[in-house]
Amino acid sequence: MRAPGLPTTTDVEALAADCLSRALAGGAAGADVVFSAGSGASLSLRDGEVEESVRGISCGVGLRTILSDGRQGVAFVNGFEASMLSCLVPWSLANARVGTADEAVGLYEGSLEEDPSLEMEDPRVLEISPADRRAWALEMTDRARSEDPRVVSVRAASWGDEWGAGFYASSTGASGWRWGTSAGCGVSVVLQEGESFEMGGAGDHACFLSDLSPGATAREGVRRTALSLGGTPVPTGRYPLVLDPESAAALVGEIAELFLASNVQKEKSLLRGRLGESVGGSVLSLVDDGRLPRRDGSSPFDGEGVPTGRTLLLDRGRVNAFLYDLATARREGVRSTGNAVRGISSVPDVGTTNIFLLPGDEDPQTIWHRSGTALLVTEFMGLHTIDPVSGEFSLGAKGAVLRDGHPAEPFAGVTVAGNLTDLLRNIVAVGKDLRFFGSIGGCTLLVDAMAVAGR
């Protein structure tokens, strides 16, 4: 292990083998073990002074047992104390016996392999010192202050980095390790012009240190905040919308829930029964890919040991596929897409890996110019309120009015309302400026006229 105080890989593998053996001897038809460990540190400055500095390590083990009728139970411990670990098997079996039978529940029968081509671990992250964190946080503070004279406060300039390890083993003989590092920086600023104040910011996150730029992050945070400083509502009407990559990524994060087979099967998705149907513009394609090198959501295998892969969800506006774990796949007689997500304390569920829009071939500025008078949206408020079944939404928005391809006056306090499928069908251009925000990727989008309530 890369941090003092954590168990060795040999210790973890021996514990897993012992737990699996005792689970089967205790009456389980199958079982699997999940181990998670990590170490990390973070620093946050407020106007150049230390506001918070944290570091620590974590370690935990979870055991799932499955009975012959599909009842399953989980027991977990935080730590690696022998007295606690000895309770995993009886606790897990006790929980399974009071569970609900489900014939779709089972284990993956295949081998696991590490995949170095994913490039998930950066040795430089492991060498970051407290002085490095402070230097990068001060760099963001100074860059934000110098970027715009209207910056009256750098409310937060934050840096964090971590290393993590995960191990999976099951009674079918599958076992494997995954390792990763990550680092992130962010800035929150307050701008003032006259009597108007605006708070905003930006952040970035990467597995490799070389993919981060604290100075560029600070500059972006000030730029985005300045766009809506002093914003007022525009007249009520219909406007084309231009979504920048960050607001587009936020929308993608909500749309992703519609493609999870667990939601589709529970009738919590408007896409149920619409496989093959057109629900978006012909320029719109959406992908989930757990095999992208150096990306947060990448891993050689998912929470059930199934190899991850690439799934084309929307193909030029048409619903092409859904995302599955083992249980949801078995209910439909299909294969798992390798999208099981799971912590040490939970049973598997369906989730995304890296989900993103396929970029188009237009520059953002070209899209800005072709939009005419439009609203450049830098932030939506209330995305979580979109009704996943009907698609109805009413969202707050702010940003800047685009005129002749350039940001003009700021706007805020408006509401964009409609139906999600109408919004998706009205997307007429996708930029080539794909950016990832964590494990979600967005591009500049041009949405044909949408109803906007303002003044």
Tab-separated table of N, CA, C and O in Angstrom, residues 97-138:
chain	number	residue	atom	x	y	z
A	97	ARG	N	-30.365	-13.524	5.098
A	97	ARG	CA	-31.521	-14.366	5.443
A	97	ARG	C	-32.807	-13.565	5.598
A	97	ARG	O	-33.896	-14.137	5.467
A	98	VAL	N	-32.702	-12.278	5.877
A	98	VAL	CA	-33.904	-11.448	5.987
A	98	VAL	C	-34.121	-10.615	4.722
A	98	VAL	O	-34.967	-9.729	4.693
A	99	GLY	N	-33.356	-10.915	3.683
A	99	GLY	CA	-33.493	-10.185	2.431
A	99	GLY	C	-34.651	-10.694	1.589
A	99	GLY	O	-35.403	-11.593	1.987
A	100	THR	N	-34.788	-10.103	0.406
A	100	THR	CA	-35.855	-10.473	-0.530
A	100	THR	C	-35.288	-11.328	-1.650
A	100	THR	O	-34.258	-10.986	-2.243
A	101	ALA	N	-35.945	-12.432	-1.938
A	101	ALA	CA	-35.475	-13.326	-3.006
A	101	ALA	C	-35.521	-12.618	-4.356
A	101	ALA	O	-36.463	-11.883	-4.658
A	102	ASP	N	-34.495	-12.828	-5.168
A	102	ASP	CA	-34.426	-12.210	-6.492
A	102	ASP	C	-33.571	-13.111	-7.371
A	102	ASP	O	-32.347	-13.172	-7.218
A	103	GLU	N	-34.199	-13.806	-8.286
A	103	GLU	CA	-33.473	-14.771	-9.116
A	103	GLU	C	-32.472	-14.107	-10.054
A	103	GLU	O	-31.595	-14.780	-10.614
A	104	ALA	N	-32.569	-12.785	-10.238
A	104	ALA	CA	-31.629	-12.086	-11.118
A	104	ALA	C	-30.295	-11.809	-10.443
A	104	ALA	O	-29.309	-11.491	-11.106
A	105	VAL	N	-30.240	-11.911	-9.123
A	105	VAL	CA	-29.011	-11.607	-8.393
A	105	VAL	C	-28.018	-12.748	-8.545
A	105	VAL	O	-28.374	-13.930	-8.385
A	106	GLY	N	-26.783	-12.416	-8.875
A	106	GLY	CA	-25.752	-13.434	-9.029
A	106	GLY	C	-24.387	-12.807	-9.188
A	106	GLY	O	-24.226	-11.584	-9.060
A	107	LEU	N	-23.400	-13.617	-9.468
A	107	LEU	CA	-22.021	-13.176	-9.574
A	107	LEU	C	-21.517	-13.299	-11.007
A	107	LEU	O	-22.018	-14.111	-11.800
A	108	TYR	N	-20.511	-12.517	-11.319
A	108	TYR	CA	-19.847	-12.582	-12.624
A	108	TYR	C	-18.911	-13.781	-12.651
A	108	TYR	O	-18.162	-14.013	-11.704
A	109	GLU	N	-18.977	-14.530	-13.727
A	109	GLU	CA	-18.092	-15.680	-13.876
A	109	GLU	C	-17.113	-15.400	-15.005
A	109	GLU	O	-17.361	-15.668	-16.163
A	110	GLY	N	-15.998	-14.826	-14.626
A	110	GLY	CA	-14.966	-14.482	-15.591
A	110	GLY	C	-13.721	-14.039	-14.849
A	110	GLY	O	-13.705	-13.976	-13.619
A	111	SER	N	-12.690	-13.734	-15.581
A	111	SER	CA	-11.434	-13.318	-14.962
A	111	SER	C	-11.290	-11.805	-15.006
A	111	SER	O	-11.871	-11.132	-15.854
A	112	LEU	N	-10.520	-11.280	-14.056
A	112	LEU	CA	-10.250	-9.852	-13.991
A	112	LEU	C	-8.797	-9.601	-14.354
A	112	LEU	O	-7.909	-10.364	-13.967
A	113	GLU	N	-8.565	-8.517	-15.082
A	113	GLU	CA	-7.202	-8.161	-15.441
A	113	GLU	C	-7.000	-6.670	-15.235
A	113	GLU	O	-7.881	-5.865	-15.531
A	114	GLU	N	-5.826	-6.310	-14.717
A	114	GLU	CA	-5.488	-4.895	-14.632
A	114	GLU	C	-5.181	-4.381	-16.028
A	114	GLU	O	-4.782	-5.142	-16.919
A	115	ASP	N	-5.379	-3.081	-16.236
A	115	ASP	CA	-5.176	-2.496	-17.558
A	115	ASP	C	-4.298	-1.256	-17.422
A	115	ASP	O	-4.792	-0.150	-17.197
A	116	PRO	N	-2.965	-1.412	-17.561
A	116	PRO	CA	-2.067	-0.260	-17.411
A	116	PRO	C	-2.324	0.856	-18.417
A	116	PRO	O	-1.959	2.012	-18.166
A	117	SER	N	-2.956	0.532	-19.545
A	117	SER	CA	-3.189	1.553	-20.568
A	117	SER	C	-4.165	2.630	-20.100
A	117	SER	O	-4.247	3.700	-20.704
A	118	LEU	N	-4.902	2.366	-19.005
A	118	LEU	CA	-5.834	3.372	-18.484
A	118	LEU	C	-5.097	4.523	-17.817
A	118	LEU	O	-5.669	5.601	-17.632
A	119	GLU	N	-3.850	4.336	-17.417
A	119	GLU	CA	-3.025	5.392	-16.820
A	119	GLU	C	-3.770	6.115	-15.699
A	119	GLU	O	-4.037	7.307	-15.764
A	120	MET	N	-4.064	5.393	-14.646
A	120	MET	CA	-4.858	5.959	-13.560
A	120	MET	C	-4.026	6.432	-12.367
A	120	MET	O	-4.571	7.035	-11.446
A	121	GLU	N	-2.714	6.157	-12.369
A	121	GLU	CA	-1.905	6.489	-11.204
A	121	GLU	C	-0.690	7.315	-11.623
A	121	GLU	O	0.117	6.882	-12.444
A	122	ASP	N	-0.569	8.511	-11.064
A	122	ASP	CA	0.519	9.429	-11.367
A	122	ASP	C	1.475	9.498	-10.178
A	122	ASP	O	1.103	9.982	-9.102
A	123	PRO	N	2.715	9.047	-10.320
A	123	PRO	CA	3.665	9.099	-9.200
A	123	PRO	C	3.876	10.501	-8.654
A	123	PRO	O	4.158	10.678	-7.462
A	124	ARG	N	3.719	11.519	-9.501
A	124	ARG	CA	3.942	12.899	-9.045
A	124	ARG	C	2.916	13.314	-7.998
A	124	ARG	O	3.222	14.103	-7.102
A	125	VAL	N	1.691	12.787	-8.102
A	125	VAL	CA	0.674	13.125	-7.107
A	125	VAL	C	1.082	12.608	-5.733
A	125	VAL	O	0.821	13.253	-4.711
A	126	LEU	N	1.741	11.466	-5.716
A	126	LEU	CA	2.162	10.878	-4.446
A	126	LEU	C	3.275	11.683	-3.774
A	126	LEU	O	3.540	11.512	-2.586
A	127	GLU	N	3.920	12.582	-4.534
A	127	GLU	CA	5.050	13.349	-4.015
A	127	GLU	C	4.680	14.781	-3.624
A	127	GLU	O	5.540	15.563	-3.212
A	128	ILE	N	3.406	15.146	-3.737
A	128	ILE	CA	2.987	16.514	-3.427
A	128	ILE	C	3.187	16.801	-1.940
A	128	ILE	O	2.826	16.001	-1.084
A	129	SER	N	3.763	17.959	-1.654
A	129	SER	CA	4.051	18.360	-0.272
A	129	SER	C	3.079	19.442	0.186
A	129	SER	O	2.398	20.078	-0.639
A	130	PRO	N	2.988	19.699	1.501
A	130	PRO	CA	2.167	20.813	1.997
A	130	PRO	C	2.560	22.146	1.371
A	130	PRO	O	1.700	22.987	1.096
A	131	ALA	N	3.858	22.335	1.138
A	131	ALA	CA	4.310	23.585	0.512
A	131	ALA	C	3.789	23.707	-0.915
A	131	ALA	O	3.439	24.808	-1.371
A	132	ASP	N	3.724	22.582	-1.632
A	132	ASP	CA	3.176	22.598	-2.996
A	132	ASP	C	1.711	23.030	-2.979
A	132	ASP	O	1.284	23.869	-3.797
A	133	ARG	N	0.926	22.463	-2.073
A	133	ARG	CA	-0.501	22.794	-2.009
A	133	ARG	C	-0.696	24.283	-1.732
A	133	ARG	O	-1.534	24.936	-2.352
A	134	ARG	N	0.080	24.801	-0.793
A	134	ARG	CA	-0.038	26.218	-0.455
A	134	ARG	C	0.377	27.097	-1.634
A	134	ARG	O	-0.275	28.109	-1.929
A	135	ALA	N	1.439	26.701	-2.335
A	135	ALA	CA	1.903	27.496	-3.479
A	135	ALA	C	0.843	27.558	-4.570
A	135	ALA	O	0.599	28.616	-5.157
A	136	TRP	N	0.183	26.415	-4.842
A	136	TRP	CA	-0.842	26.401	-5.891
A	136	TRP	C	-2.078	27.195	-5.459
A	136	TRP	O	-2.694	27.882	-6.275
A	137	ALA	N	-2.450	27.106	-4.197
A	137	ALA	CA	-3.597	27.878	-3.713
A	137	ALA	C	-3.305	29.375	-3.765
A	137	ALA	O	-4.173	30.184	-4.126
A	138	LEU	N	-2.085	29.769	-3.421
A	138	LEU	CA	-1.707	31.189	-3.505
A	138	LEU	C	-1.647	31.655	-4.958
A	138	LEU	O	-2.017	32.800	-5.265
